[in-house]
Short mmCIF file of N, CA, C and O and ligand atoms in Angstrom, two decimals:
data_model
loop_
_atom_site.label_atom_id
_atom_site.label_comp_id
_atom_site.label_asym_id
_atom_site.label_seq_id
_atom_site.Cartn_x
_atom_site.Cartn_y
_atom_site.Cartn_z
N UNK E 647 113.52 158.92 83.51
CA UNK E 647 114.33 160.09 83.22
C UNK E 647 115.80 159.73 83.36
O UNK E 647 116.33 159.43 84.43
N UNK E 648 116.44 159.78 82.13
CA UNK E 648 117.97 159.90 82.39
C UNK E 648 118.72 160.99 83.03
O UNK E 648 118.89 162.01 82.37
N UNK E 649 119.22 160.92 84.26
CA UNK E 649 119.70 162.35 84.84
C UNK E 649 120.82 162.69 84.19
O UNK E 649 121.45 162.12 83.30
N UNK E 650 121.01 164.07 84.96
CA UNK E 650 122.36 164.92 83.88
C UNK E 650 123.72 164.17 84.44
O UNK E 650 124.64 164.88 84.04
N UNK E 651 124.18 163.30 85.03
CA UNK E 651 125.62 162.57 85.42
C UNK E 651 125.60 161.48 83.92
O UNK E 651 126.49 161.39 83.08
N UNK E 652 124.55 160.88 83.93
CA UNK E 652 124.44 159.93 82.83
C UNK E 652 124.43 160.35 80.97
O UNK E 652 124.75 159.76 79.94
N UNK E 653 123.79 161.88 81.38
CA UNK E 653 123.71 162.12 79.97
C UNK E 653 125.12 162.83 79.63
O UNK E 653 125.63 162.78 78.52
N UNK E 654 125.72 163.53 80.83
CA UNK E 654 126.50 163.94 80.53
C UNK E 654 127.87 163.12 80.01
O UNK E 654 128.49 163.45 79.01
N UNK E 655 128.16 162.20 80.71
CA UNK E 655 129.19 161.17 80.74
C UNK E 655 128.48 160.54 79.50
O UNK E 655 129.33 159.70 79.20
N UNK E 656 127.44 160.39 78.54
CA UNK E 656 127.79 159.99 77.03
C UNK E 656 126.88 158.54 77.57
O UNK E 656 127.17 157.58 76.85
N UNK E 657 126.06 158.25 78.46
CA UNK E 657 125.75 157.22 78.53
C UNK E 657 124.03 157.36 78.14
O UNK E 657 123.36 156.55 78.78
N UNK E 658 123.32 158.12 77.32
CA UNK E 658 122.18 157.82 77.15
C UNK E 658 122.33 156.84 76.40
O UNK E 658 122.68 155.84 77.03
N UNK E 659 122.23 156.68 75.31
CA UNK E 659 122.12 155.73 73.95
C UNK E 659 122.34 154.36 74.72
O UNK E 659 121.67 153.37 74.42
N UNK E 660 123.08 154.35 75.49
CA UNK E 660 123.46 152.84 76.42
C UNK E 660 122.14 152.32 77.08
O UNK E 660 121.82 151.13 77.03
N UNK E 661 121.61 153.01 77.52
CA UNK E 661 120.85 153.33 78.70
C UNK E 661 119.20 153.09 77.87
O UNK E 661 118.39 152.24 78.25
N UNK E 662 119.02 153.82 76.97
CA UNK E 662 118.15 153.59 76.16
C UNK E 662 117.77 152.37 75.37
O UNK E 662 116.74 152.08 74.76
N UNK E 663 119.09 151.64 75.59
CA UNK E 663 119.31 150.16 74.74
C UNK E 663 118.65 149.61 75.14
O UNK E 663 117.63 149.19 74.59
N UNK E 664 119.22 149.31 76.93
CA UNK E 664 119.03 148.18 77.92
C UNK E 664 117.02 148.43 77.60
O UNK E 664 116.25 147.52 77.30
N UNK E 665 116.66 149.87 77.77
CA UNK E 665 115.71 150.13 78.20
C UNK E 665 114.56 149.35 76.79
O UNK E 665 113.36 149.13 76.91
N UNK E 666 115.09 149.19 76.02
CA UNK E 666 114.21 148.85 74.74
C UNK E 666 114.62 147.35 74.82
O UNK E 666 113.72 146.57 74.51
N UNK E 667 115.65 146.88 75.13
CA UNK E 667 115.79 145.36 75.13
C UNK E 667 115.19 144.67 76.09
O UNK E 667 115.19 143.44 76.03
N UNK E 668 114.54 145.40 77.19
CA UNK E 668 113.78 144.49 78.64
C UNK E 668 112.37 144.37 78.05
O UNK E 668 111.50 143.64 78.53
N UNK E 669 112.16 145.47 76.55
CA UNK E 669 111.07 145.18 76.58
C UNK E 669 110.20 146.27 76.75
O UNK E 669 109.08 146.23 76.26
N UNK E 670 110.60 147.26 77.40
CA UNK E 670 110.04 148.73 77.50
C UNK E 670 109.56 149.66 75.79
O UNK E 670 110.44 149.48 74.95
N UNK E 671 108.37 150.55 75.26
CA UNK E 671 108.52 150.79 74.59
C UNK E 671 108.04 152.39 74.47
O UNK E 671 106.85 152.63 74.61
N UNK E 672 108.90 153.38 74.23
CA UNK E 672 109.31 154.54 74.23
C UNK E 672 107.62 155.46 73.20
O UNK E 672 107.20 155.58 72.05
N UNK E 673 107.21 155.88 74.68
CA UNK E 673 105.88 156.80 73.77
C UNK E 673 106.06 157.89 74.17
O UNK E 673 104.99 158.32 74.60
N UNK E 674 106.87 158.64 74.27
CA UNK E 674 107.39 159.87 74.46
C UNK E 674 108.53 160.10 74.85
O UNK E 674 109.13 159.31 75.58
N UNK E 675 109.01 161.17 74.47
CA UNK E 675 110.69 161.28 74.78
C UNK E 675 110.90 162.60 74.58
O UNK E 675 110.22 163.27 73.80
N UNK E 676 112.15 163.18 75.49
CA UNK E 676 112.29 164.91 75.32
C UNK E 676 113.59 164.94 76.46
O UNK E 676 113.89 164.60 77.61
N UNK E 677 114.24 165.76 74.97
CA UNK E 677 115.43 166.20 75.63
C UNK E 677 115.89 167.37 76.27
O UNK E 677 116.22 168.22 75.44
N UNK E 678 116.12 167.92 78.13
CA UNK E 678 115.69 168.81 78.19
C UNK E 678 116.29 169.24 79.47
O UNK E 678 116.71 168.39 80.26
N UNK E 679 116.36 170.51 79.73
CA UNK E 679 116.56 171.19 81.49
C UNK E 679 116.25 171.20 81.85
O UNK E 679 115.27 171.79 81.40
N UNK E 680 115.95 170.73 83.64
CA UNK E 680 115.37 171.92 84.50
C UNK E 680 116.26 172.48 85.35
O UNK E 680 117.34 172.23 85.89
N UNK E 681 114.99 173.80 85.22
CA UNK E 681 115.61 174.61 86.28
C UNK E 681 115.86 174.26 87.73
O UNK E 681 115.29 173.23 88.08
N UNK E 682 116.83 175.09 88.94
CA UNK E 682 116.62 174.88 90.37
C UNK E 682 115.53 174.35 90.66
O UNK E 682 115.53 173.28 91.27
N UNK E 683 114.18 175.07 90.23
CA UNK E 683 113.06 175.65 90.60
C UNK E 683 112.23 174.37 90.27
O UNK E 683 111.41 173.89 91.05
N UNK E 684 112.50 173.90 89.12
CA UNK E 684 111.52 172.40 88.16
C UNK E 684 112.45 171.27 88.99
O UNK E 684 111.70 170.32 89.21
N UNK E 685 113.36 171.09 89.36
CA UNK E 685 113.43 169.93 89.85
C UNK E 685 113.13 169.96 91.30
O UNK E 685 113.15 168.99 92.06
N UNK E 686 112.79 171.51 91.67
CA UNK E 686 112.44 171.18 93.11
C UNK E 686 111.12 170.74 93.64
O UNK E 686 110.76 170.34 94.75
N UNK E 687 110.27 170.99 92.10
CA UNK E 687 108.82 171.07 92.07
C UNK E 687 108.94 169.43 91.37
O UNK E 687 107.75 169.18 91.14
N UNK E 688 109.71 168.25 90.95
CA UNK E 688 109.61 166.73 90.45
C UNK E 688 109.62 166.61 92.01
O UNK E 688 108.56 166.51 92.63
N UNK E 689 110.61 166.61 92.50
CA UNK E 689 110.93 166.25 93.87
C UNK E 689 110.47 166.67 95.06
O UNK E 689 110.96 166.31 96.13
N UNK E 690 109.32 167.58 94.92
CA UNK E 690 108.75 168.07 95.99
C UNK E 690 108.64 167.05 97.36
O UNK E 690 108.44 167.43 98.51
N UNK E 691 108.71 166.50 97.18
CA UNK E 691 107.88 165.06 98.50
C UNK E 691 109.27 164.67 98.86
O UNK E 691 109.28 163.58 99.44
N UNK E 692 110.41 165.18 98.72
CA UNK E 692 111.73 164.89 99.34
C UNK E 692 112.06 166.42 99.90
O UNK E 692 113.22 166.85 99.84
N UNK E 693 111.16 167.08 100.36
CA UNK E 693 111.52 168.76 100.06
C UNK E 693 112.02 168.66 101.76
O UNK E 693 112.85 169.45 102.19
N UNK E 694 111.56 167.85 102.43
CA UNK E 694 111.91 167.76 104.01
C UNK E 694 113.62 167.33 104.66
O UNK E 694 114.19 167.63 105.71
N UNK E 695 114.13 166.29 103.16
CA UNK E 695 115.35 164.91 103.36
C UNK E 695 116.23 166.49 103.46
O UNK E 695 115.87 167.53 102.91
N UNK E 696 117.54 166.28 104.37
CA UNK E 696 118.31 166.82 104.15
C UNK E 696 119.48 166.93 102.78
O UNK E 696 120.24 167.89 102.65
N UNK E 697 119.43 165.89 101.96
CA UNK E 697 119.80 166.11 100.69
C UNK E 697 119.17 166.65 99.34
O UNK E 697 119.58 166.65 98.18
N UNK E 698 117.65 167.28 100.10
CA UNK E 698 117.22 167.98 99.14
C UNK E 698 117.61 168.89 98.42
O UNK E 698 117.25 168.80 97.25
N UNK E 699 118.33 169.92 98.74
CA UNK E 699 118.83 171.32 98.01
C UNK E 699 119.70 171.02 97.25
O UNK E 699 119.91 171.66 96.22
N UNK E 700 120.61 169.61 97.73
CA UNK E 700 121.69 168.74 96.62
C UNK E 700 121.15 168.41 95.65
O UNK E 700 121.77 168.64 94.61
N UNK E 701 120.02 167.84 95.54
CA UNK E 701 119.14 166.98 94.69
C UNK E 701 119.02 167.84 93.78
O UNK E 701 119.10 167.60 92.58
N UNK E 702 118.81 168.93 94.29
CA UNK E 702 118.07 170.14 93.32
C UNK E 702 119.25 170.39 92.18
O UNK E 702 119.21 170.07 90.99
N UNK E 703 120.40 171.09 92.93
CA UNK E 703 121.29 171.94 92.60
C UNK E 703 121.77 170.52 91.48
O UNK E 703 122.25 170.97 90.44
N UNK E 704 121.73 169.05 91.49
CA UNK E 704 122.57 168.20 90.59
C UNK E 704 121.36 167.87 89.81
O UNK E 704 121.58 167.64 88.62
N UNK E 705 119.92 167.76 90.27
CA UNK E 705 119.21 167.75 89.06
C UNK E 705 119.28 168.48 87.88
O UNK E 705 119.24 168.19 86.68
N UNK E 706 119.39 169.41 88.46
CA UNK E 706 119.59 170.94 87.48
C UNK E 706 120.92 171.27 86.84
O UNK E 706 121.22 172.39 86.44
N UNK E 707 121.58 170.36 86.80
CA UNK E 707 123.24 170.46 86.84
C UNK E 707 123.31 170.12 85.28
O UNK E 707 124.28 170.79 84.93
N UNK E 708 122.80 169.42 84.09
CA UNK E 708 123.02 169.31 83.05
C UNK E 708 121.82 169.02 82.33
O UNK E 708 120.83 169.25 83.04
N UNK E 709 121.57 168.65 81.31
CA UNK E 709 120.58 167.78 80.52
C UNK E 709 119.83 166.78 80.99
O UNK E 709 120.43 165.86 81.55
N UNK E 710 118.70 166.72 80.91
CA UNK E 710 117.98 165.11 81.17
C UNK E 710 117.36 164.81 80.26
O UNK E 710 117.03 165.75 79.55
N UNK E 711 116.95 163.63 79.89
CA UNK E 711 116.23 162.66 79.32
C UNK E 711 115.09 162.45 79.37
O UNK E 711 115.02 161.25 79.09
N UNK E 712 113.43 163.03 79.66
CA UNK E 712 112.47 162.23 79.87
C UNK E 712 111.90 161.84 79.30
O UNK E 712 111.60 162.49 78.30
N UNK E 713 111.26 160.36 79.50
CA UNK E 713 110.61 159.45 78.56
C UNK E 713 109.54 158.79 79.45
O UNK E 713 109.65 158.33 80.59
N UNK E 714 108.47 158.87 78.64
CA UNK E 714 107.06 157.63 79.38
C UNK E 714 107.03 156.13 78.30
O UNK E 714 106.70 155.95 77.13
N UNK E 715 107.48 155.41 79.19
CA UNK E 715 107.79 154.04 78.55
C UNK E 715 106.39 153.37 78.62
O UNK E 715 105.53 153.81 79.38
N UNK E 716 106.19 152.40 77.89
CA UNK E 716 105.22 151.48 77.88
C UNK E 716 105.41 149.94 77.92
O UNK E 716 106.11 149.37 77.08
N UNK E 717 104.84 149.34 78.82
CA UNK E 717 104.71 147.89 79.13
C UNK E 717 103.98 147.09 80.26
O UNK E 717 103.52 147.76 81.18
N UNK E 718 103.87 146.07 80.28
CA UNK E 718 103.24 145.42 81.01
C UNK E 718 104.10 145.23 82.63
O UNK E 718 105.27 144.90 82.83
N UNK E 719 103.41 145.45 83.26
CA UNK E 719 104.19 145.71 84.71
C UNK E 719 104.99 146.61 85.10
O UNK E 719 105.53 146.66 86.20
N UNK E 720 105.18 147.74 83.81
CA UNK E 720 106.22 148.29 83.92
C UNK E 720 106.71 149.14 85.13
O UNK E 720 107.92 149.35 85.27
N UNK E 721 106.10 149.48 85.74
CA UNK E 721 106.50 149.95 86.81
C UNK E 721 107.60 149.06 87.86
O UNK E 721 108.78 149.38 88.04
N UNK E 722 107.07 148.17 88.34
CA UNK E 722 108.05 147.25 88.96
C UNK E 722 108.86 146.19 88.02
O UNK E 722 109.32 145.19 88.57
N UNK E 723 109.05 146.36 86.68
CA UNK E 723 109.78 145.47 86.18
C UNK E 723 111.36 146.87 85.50
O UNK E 723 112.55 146.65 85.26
N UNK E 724 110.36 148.46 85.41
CA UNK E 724 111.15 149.31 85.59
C UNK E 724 112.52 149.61 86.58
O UNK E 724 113.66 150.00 86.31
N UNK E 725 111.97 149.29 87.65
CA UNK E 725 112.64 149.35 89.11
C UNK E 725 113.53 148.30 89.02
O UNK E 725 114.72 148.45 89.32
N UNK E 726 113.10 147.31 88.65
CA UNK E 726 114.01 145.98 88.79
C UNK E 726 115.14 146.31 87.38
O UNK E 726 116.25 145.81 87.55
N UNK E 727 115.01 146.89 86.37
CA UNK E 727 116.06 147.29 85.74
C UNK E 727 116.85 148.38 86.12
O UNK E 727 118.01 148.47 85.71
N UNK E 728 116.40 149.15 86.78
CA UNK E 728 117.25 150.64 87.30
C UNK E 728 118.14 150.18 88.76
O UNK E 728 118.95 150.94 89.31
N UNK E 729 117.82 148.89 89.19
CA UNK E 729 118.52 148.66 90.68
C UNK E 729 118.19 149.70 91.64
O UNK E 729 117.49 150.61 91.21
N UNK E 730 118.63 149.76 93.15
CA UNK E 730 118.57 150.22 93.89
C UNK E 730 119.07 151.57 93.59
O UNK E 730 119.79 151.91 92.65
N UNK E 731 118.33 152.65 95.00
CA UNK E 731 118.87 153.96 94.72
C UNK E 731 120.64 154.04 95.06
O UNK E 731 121.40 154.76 94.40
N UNK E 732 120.95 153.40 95.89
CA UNK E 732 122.14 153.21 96.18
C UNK E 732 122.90 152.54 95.02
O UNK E 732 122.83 151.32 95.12
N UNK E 733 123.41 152.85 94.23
CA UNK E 733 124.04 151.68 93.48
C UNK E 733 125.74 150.65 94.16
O UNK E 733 126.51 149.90 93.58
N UNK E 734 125.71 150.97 95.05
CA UNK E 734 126.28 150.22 95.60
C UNK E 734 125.79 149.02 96.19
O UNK E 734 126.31 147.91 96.30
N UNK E 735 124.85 149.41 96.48
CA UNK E 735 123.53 147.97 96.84
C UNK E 735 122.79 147.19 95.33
O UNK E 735 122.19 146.12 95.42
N UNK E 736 122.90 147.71 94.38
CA UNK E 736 122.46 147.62 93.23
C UNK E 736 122.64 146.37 92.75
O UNK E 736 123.69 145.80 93.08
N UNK E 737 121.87 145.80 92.04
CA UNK E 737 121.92 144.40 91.39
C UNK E 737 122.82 144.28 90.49
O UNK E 737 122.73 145.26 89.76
N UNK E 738 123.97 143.33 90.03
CA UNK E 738 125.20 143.22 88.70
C UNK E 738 123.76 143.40 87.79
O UNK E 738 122.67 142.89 88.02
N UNK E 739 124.18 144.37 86.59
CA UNK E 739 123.42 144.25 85.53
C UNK E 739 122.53 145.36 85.52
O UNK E 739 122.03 145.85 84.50
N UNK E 740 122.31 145.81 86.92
CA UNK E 740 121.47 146.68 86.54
C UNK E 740 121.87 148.26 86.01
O UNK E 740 123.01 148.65 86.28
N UNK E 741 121.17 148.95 85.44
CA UNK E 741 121.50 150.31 85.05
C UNK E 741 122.30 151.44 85.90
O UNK E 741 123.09 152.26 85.44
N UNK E 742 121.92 151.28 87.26
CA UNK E 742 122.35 151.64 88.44
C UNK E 742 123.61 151.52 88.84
O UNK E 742 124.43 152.39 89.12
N UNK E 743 123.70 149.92 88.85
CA UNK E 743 124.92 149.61 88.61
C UNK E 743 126.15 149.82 88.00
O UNK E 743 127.29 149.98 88.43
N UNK E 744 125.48 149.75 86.48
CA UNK E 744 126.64 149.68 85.37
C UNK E 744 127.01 151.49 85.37
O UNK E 744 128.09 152.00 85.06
N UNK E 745 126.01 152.07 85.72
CA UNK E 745 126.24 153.99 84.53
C UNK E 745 126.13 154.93 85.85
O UNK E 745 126.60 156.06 85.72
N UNK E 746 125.47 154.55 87.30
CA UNK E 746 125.72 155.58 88.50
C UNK E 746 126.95 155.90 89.11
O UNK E 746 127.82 155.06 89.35
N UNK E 747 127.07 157.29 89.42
CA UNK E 747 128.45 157.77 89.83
C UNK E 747 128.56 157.38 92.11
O UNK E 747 129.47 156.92 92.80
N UNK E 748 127.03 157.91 92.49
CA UNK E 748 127.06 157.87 93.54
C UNK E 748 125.29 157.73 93.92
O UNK E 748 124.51 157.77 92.97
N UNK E 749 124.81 157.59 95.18
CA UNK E 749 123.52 157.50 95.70
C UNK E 749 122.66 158.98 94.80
O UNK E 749 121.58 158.87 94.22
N UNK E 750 123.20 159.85 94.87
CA UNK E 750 122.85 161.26 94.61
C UNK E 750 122.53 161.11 92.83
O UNK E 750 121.52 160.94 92.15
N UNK E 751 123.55 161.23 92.64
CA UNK E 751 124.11 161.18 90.90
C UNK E 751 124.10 159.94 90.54
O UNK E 751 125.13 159.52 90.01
N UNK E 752 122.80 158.85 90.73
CA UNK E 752 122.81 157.52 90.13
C UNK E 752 121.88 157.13 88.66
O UNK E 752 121.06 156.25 88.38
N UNK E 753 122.49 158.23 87.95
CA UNK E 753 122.09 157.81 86.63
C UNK E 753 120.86 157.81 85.86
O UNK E 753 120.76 157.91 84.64
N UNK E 754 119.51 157.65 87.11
CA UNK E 754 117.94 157.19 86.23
C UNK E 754 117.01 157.44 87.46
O UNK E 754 117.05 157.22 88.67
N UNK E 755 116.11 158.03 86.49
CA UNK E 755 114.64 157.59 87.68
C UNK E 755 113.79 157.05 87.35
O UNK E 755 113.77 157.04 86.12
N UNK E 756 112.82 156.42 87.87
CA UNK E 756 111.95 155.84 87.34
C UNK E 756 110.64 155.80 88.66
O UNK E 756 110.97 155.62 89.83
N UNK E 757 109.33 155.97 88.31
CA UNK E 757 108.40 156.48 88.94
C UNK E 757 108.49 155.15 89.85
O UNK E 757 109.26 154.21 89.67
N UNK E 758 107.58 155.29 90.81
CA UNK E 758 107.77 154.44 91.86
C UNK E 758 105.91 153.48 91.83
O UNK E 758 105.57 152.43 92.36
N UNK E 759 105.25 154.28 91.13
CA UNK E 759 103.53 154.04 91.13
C UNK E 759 103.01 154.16 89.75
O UNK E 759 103.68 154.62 88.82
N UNK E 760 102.13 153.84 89.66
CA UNK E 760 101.26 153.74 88.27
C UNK E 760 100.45 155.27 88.29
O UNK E 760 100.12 155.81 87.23
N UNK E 761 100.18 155.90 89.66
CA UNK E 761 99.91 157.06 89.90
C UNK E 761 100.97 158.17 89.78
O UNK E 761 100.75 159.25 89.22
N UNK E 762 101.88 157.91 90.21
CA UNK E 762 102.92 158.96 89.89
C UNK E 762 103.39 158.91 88.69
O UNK E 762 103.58 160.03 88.19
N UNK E 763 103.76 157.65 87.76
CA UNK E 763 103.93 157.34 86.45
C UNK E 763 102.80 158.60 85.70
O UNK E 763 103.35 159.47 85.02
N UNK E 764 102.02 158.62 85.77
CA UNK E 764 101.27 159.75 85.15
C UNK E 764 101.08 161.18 85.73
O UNK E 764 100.49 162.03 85.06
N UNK E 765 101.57 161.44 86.96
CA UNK E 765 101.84 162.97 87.26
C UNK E 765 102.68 163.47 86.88
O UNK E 765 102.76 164.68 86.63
N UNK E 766 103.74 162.41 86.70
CA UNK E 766 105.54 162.71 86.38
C UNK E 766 105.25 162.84 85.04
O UNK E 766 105.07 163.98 84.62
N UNK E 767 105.16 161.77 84.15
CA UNK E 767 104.37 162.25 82.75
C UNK E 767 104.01 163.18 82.54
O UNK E 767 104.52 163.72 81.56
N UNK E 768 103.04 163.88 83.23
CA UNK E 768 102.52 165.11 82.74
C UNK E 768 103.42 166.14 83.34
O UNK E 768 102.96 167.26 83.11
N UNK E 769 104.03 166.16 83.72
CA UNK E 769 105.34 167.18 84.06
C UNK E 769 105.97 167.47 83.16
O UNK E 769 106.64 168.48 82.97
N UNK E 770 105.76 166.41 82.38
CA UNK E 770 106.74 167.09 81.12
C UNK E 770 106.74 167.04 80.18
O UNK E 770 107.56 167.67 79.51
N UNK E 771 105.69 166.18 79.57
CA UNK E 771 104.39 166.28 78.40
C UNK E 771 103.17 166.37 78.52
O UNK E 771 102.52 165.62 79.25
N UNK E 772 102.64 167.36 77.77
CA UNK E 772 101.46 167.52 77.71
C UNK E 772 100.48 166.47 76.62
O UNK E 772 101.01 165.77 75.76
N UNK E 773 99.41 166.50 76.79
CA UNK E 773 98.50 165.00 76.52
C UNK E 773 98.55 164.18 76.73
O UNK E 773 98.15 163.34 75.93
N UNK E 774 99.03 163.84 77.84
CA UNK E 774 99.47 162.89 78.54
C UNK E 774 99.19 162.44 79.94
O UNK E 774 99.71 161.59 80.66
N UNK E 775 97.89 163.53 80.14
CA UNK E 775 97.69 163.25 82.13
C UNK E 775 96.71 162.19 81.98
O UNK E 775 96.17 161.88 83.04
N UNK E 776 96.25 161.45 80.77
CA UNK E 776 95.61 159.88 81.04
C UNK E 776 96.13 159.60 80.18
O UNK E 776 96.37 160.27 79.17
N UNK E 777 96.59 157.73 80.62
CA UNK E 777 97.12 157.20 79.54
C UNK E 777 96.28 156.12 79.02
O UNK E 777 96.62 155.51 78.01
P1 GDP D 2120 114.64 156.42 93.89
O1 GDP D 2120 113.14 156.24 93.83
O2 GDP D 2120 115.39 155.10 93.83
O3 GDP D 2120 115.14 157.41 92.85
O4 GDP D 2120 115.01 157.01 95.32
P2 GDP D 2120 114.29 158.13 96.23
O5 GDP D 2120 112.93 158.49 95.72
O6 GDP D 2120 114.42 157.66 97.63
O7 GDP D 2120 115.24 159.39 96.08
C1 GDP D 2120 115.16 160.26 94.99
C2 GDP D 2120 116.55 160.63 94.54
O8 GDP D 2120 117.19 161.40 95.56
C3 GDP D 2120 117.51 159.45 94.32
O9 GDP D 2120 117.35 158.81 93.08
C4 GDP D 2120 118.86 160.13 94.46
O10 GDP D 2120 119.20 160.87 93.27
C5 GDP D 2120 118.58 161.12 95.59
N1 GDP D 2120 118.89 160.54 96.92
C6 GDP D 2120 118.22 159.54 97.57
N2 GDP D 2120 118.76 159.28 98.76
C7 GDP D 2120 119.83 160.13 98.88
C8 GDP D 2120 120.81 160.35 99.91
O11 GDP D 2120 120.81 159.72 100.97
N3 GDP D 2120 121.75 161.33 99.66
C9 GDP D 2120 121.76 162.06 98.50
N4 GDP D 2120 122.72 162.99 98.34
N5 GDP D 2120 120.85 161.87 97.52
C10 GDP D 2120 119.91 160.93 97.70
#
């Protein structure tokens, strides 16, 4: 998912590049809002962190991007293109790096599991809860 700091600042198409040049290949895509309420329900399992209600209020803050990519490893070869959540810790090169404003507002998410890869999926397309 491209968050709303990234889409807003004009950096999807960038972002989408890197994401097709590592090799990733785009089987769904949707351009779209959520509400307070929908990003509190992506992020539920952070509902405890004290930067949750932030999370919410900047998820919900513009446009996002979601897409279920396809590839081999993709999950951890995903991660390794998005860099750390911190992008200050972030790898030169990575997405994180190049297009995040701060830890909060860093540009991208990307599922963390091959299991969540398909809950998150189905969050926001339908035919999609097996892949
Ligand atoms: P990710 O898997 O790398 O996205 O990181 P997490 O699952 O730990 O956190 C989810 C999202 O919450 C991050 O991508 C950030 O947008 C936000 N976040 C994480 N840690 C912090 C923090 O310490 N402060 C704030 N304000 N936001 C955070």
């Amino acid at each position: 998912m491209i968050k709303p700091d990234a889409y807003l600042a004009g950096n999807s198409g960038a972002i989408i590049k890197m994401i097709e040049e590592a090799g990733f290949r785009i089987v769904a895509a949707k351009l779209t809002k959520l509400s307070g309420e929908r990003a509190g329900q992506f992020y539920a399992v952070h509902s405890a962190r004290p930067f949750y209600n932030d999370l919410c209020t900047y998820m919900s803050s513009g446009p996002i991007v979601a897409m279920i990519l396809e590839k081999d490893n993709a999950v951890a070869d995903f991660r390794k293109l998005i860099g750390a959540t911190n992008p200050a810790n972030a790898e030169p090169g990575t997405i994180r790096k190049l297009f995040a404003k701060s830890i909060e507002a860093n540009a991208i998410h990307g599922s963390d599991s091959d299991e969540n890869a398909t809950i998150e999926g189905a969050f926001f397309f339908s035919g999609f809860e097996q892949f």
